[in-house]
Tab-separated table of C-alpha atoms in Angstrom:
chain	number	residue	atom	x	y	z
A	36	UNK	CA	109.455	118.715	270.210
A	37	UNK	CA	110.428	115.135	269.332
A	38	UNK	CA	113.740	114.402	271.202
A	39	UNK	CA	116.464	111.733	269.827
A	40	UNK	CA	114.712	108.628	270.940
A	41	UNK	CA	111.510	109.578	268.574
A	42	UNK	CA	114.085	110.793	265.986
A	43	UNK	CA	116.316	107.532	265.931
A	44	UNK	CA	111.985	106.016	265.789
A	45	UNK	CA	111.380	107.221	262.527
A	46	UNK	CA	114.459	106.653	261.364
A	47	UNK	CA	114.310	103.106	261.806
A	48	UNK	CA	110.716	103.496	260.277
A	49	UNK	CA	112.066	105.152	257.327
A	50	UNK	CA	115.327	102.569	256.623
A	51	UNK	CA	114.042	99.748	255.244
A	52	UNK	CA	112.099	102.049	252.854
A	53	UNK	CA	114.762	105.070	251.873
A	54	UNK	CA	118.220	102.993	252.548
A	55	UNK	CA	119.750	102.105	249.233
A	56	UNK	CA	116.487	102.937	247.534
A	57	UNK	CA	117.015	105.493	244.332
A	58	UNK	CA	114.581	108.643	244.215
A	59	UNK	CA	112.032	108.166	240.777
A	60	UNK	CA	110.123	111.630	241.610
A	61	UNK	CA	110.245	114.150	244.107
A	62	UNK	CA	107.450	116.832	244.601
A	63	UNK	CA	108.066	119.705	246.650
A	64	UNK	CA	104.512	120.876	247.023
A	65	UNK	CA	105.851	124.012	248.040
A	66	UNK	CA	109.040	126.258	248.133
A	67	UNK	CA	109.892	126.530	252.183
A	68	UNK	CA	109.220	124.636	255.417
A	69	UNK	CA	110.792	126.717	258.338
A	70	UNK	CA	113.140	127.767	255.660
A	71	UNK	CA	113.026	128.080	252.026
A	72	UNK	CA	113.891	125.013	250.661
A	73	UNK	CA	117.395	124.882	248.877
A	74	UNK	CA	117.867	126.003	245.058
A	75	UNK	CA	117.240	122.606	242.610
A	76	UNK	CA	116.138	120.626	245.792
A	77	UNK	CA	113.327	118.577	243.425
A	78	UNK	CA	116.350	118.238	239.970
A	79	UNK	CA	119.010	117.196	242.832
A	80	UNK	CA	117.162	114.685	244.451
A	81	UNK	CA	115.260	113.200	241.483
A	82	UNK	CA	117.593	110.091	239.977
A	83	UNK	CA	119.648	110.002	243.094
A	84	UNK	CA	120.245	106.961	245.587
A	85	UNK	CA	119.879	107.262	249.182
A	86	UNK	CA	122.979	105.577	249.937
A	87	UNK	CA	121.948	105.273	254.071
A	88	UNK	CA	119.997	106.749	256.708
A	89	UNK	CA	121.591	108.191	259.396
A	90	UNK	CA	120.563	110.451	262.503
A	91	UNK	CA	122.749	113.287	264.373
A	92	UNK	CA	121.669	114.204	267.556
A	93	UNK	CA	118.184	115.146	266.262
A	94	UNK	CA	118.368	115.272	262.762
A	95	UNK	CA	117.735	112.691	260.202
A	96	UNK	CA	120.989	112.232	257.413
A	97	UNK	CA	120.582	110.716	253.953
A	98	UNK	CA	124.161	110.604	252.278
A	99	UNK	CA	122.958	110.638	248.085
A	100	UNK	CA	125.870	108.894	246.041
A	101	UNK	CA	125.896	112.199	244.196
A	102	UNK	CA	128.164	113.709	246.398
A	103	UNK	CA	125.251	115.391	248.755
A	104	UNK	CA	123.695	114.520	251.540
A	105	UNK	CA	119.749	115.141	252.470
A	106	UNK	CA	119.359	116.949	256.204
A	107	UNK	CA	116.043	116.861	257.588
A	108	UNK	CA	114.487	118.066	260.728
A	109	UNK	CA	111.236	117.732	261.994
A	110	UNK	CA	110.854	120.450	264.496
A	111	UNK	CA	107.247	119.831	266.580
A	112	UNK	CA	104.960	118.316	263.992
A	113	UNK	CA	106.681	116.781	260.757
A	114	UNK	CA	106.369	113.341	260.303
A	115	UNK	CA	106.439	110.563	257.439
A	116	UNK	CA	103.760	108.486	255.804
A	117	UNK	CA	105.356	105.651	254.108
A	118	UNK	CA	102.715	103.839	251.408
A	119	UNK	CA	104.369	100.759	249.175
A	120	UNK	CA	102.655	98.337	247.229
A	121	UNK	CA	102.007	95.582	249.461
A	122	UNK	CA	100.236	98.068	252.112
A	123	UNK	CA	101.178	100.135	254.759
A	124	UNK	CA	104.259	99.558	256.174
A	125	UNK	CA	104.209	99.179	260.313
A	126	UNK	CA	108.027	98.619	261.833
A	127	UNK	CA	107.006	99.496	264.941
A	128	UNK	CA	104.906	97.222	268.147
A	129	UNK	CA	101.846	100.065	267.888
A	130	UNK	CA	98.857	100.322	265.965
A	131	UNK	CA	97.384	103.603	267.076
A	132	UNK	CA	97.316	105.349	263.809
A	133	UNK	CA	97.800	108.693	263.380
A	134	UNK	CA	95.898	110.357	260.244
A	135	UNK	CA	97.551	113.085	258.241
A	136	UNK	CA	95.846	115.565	256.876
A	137	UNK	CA	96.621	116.048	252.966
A	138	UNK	CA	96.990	119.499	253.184
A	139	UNK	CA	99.880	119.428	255.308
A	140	UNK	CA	101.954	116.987	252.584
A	141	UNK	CA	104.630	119.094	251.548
A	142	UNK	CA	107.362	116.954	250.288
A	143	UNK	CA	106.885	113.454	248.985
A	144	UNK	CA	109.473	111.033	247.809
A	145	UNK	CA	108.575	107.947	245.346
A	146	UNK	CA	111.468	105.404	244.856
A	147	UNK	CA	111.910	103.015	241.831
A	148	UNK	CA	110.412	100.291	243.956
A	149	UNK	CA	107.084	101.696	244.320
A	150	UNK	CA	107.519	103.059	247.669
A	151	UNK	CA	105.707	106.850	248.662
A	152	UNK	CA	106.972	108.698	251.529
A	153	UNK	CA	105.453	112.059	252.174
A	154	UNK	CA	106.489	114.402	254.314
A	155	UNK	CA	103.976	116.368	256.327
A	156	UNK	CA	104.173	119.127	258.740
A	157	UNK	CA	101.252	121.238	260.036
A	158	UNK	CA	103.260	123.894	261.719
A	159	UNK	CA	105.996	123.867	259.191
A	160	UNK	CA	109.046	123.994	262.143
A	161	UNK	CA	110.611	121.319	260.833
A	162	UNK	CA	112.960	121.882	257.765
A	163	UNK	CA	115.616	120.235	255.264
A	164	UNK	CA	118.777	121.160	253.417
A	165	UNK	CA	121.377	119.358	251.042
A	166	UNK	CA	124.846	120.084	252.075
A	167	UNK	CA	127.850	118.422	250.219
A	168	UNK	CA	128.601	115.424	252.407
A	169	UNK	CA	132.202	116.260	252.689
A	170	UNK	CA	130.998	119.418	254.662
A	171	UNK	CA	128.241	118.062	256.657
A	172	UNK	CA	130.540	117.914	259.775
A	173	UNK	CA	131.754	121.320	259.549
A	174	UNK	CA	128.370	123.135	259.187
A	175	UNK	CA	127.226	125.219	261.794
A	176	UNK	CA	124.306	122.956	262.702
A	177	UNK	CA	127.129	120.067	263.538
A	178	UNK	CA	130.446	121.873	263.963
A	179	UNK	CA	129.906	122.401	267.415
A	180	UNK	CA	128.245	119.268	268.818
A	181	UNK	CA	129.065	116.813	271.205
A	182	UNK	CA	129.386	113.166	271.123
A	183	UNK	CA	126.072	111.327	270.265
A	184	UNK	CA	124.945	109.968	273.784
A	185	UNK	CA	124.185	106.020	272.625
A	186	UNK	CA	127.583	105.705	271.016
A	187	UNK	CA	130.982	104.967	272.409
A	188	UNK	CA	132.295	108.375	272.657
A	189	UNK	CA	129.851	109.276	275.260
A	190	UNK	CA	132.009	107.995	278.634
A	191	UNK	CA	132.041	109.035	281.928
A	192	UNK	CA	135.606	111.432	280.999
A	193	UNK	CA	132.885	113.350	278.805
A	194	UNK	CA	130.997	114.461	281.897
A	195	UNK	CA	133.912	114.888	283.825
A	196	UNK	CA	135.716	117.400	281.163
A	197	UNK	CA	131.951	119.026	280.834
A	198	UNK	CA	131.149	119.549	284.292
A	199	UNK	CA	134.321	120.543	285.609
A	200	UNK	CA	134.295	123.457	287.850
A	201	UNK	CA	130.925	124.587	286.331
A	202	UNK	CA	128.608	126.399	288.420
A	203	UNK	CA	125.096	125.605	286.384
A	204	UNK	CA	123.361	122.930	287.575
A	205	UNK	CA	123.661	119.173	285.641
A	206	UNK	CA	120.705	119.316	283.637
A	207	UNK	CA	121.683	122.535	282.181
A	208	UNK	CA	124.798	120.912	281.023
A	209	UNK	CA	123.332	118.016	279.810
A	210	UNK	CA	120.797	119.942	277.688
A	211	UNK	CA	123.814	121.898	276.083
A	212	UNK	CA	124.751	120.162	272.593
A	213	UNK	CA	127.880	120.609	272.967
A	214	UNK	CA	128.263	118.793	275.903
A	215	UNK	CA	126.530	115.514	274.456
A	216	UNK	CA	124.180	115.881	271.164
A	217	UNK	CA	120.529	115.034	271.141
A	218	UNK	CA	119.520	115.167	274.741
A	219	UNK	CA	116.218	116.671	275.357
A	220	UNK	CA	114.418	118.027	278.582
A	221	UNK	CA	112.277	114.754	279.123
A	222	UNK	CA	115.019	112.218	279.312
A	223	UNK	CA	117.692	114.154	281.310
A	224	UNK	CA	115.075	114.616	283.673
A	225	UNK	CA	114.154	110.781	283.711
A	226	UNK	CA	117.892	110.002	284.131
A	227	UNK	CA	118.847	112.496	286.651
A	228	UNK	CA	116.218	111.049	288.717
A	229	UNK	CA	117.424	107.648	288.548
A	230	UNK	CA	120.764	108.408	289.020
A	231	UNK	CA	119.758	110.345	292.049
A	232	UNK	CA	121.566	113.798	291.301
A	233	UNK	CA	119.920	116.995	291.758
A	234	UNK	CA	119.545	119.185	288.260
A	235	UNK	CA	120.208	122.591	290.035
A	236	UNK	CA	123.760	121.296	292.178
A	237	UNK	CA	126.336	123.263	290.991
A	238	UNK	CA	127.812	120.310	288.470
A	239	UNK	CA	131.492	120.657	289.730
A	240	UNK	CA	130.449	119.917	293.220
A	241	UNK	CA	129.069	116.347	291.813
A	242	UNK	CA	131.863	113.769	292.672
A	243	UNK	CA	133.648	111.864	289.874
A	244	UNK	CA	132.651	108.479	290.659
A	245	UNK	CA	129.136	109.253	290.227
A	246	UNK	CA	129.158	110.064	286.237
A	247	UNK	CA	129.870	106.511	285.362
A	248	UNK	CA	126.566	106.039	287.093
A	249	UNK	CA	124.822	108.911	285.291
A	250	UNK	CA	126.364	108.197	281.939
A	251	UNK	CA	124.939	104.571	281.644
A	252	UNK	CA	121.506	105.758	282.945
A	253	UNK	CA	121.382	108.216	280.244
A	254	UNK	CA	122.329	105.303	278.049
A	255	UNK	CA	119.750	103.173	279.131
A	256	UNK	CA	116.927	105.586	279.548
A	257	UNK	CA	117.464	106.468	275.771
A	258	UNK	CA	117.175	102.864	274.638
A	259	UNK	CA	114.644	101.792	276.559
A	260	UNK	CA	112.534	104.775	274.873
A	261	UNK	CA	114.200	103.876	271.565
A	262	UNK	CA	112.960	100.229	271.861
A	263	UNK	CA	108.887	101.523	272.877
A	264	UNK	CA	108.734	103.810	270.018
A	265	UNK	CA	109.864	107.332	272.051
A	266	UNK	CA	106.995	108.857	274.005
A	267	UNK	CA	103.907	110.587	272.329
A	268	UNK	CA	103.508	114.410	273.360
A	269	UNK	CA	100.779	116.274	271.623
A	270	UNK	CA	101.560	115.598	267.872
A	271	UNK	CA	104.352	112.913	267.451
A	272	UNK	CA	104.214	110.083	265.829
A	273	UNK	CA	106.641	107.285	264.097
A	274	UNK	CA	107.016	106.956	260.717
A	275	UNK	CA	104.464	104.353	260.577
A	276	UNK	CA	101.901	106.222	262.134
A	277	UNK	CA	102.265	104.556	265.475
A	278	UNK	CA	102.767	107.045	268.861
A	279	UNK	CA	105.093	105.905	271.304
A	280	UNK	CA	104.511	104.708	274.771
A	281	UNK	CA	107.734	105.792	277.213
A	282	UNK	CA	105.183	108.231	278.890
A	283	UNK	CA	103.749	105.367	280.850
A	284	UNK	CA	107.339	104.856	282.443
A	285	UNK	CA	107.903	107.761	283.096
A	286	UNK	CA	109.147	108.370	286.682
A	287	UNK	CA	109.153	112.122	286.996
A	288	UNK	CA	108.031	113.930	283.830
A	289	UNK	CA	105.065	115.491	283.764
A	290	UNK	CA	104.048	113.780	287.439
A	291	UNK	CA	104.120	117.371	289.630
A	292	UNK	CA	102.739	116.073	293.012
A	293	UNK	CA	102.790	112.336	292.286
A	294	UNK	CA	104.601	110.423	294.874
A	295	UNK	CA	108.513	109.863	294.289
A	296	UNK	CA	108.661	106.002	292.380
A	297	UNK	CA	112.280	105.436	294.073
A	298	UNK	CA	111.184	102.454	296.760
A	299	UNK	CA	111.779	104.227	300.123
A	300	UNK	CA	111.290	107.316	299.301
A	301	UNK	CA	108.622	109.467	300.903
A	302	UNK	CA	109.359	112.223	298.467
A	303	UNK	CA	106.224	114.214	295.979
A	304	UNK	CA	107.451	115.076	292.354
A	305	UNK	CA	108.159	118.932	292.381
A	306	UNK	CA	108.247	121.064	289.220
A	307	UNK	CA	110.269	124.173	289.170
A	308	UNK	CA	111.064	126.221	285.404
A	309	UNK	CA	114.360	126.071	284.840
A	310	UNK	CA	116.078	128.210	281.942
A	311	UNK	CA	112.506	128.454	280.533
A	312	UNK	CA	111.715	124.620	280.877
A	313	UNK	CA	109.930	122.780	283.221
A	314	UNK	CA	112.542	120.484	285.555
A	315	UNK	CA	110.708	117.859	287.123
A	316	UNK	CA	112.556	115.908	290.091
A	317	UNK	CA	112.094	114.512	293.557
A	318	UNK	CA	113.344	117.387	296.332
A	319	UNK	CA	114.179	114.115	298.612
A	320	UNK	CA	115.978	111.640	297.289
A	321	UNK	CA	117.998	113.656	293.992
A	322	UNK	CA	120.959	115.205	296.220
């Protein structure tokens, strides 16, 4: 499942394409994704302007300056193609291109300027709505969520309030969107290991002083992924076709039995399923 740093990838991808442009045609190639598609998606979109592009936690935002707002998702598989006159366009550092397969193109957007985005999605998890943009923050997939984790409201107090007293284990917490929105099971294991905290010590037993720490590694594990393009796990790519390259930094994910990268450390990489995911981490050194 792309996380938020392969999320806020394609959304960059997408920007310079979707921001500000106005929708010419729309072609919904067929009624549902993961869920039906909503009533007069192709009449509501057709004419309108994308005012911005936005991303929540995982999700992709396009305010429309007729009042709605485009919410898309794209669950394991969906990703954009983005074709404009001059030629492909490639915002990213990668040129590892992934081909789609024309089958799978189930939504495509053409702008006034020329500009073709289509949407596909193999295994058709990924979805999208239009909810009034008044009521986007009061919908059940937002209501409830916490502060987005590379913005300011994401502080060491956060961590403090959420871990309080709480007898599951950090990564748990961390993995919880209403604790912080967005983080997925890769990164919070790449920052707990940095930070050098366990992911299965009871979180209120964590002292204080050492979620200042943890909240800036989060911080800066996200935008280092951001700034490489996320990290490529079976089918993700960027909007642009290029896959992402974090998985060569990666310290602990996915490296069961390597030995532990922290410099003194005589520590292997364990791997133990926690609440049906697998927690990587060094037994030594994360206390």
């Amino acid at each position: 499942m792309p996380e938020l740093p392969e999320v806020e990838t394609v959304r960059r991808g997408l920007e310079p394409t979707l921001s500000g442009a106005r929708l010419s045609r729309v072609r919904a190639n067929r009624p549902d994704l993961r869920f039906p598609l909503p009533e007069g998606f192709v009449q509501r979109l057709t004419g309108a302007r994308i005012l911005r592009l936005d991303r929540r936690a995982k999700y992709l935002l396009a305010p429309l300056d007729r009042g709605d707002t485009l919410v898309m998702h794209l669950g394991m598989t969906g990703r954009f193609e983005i074709a404009v006159p001059e030629g492909t366009i490639r915002p990213g550092d990668f040129a590892r291109e992934v081909k789609p397969d024309d089958k799978h193109a189930h939504v495509v957007f053409e702008t006034e300027d020329g500009a073709v985005v289509t949407y596909h999605d193999p295994r058709r998890f990924g979805f999208m709505d239009l909810i009034a943009t008044d009521q986007v923050d009061r919908h059940p997939w937002f209501s409830t969520m916490g502060p987005e984790p590379l913005g300011e409201g994401f502080t060491a107090q956060t961590l403090v309030r959420a871990f309080a007293n709480r007898k599951q284990g950090p990564k748990t917490l961390l993995l919880d969107q209403k604790t912080v929105a967005g983080l997925g099971n890769i990164y919070v294991c790449e920052a707990l290991h940095r930070a050098g905290i366990s992911p299965f010590k009871p979180s209120g037993m964590i002292a204080g002083k050492r979620l200042g720490p943890l909240t800036t590694i989060i911080k800066e594990v996200l935008a280092e992924a951001v700034e490489v393009g996320g990290s490529t796990l079976k089918d993700f790519a960027a909007a642009d076709g290029a896959l992402g390259y974090f998985q060569h930094r990666f310290r602990v994910y996915d490296r069961e039995g390597e030995a532990c990268p922290t410099r003194g450390c005589k520590g292997v990489i364990a791997r133990e399923v926690q609440a049906g995911r697998s927690t990587f981490y060094c037994p030594v050194c994360q206390v």
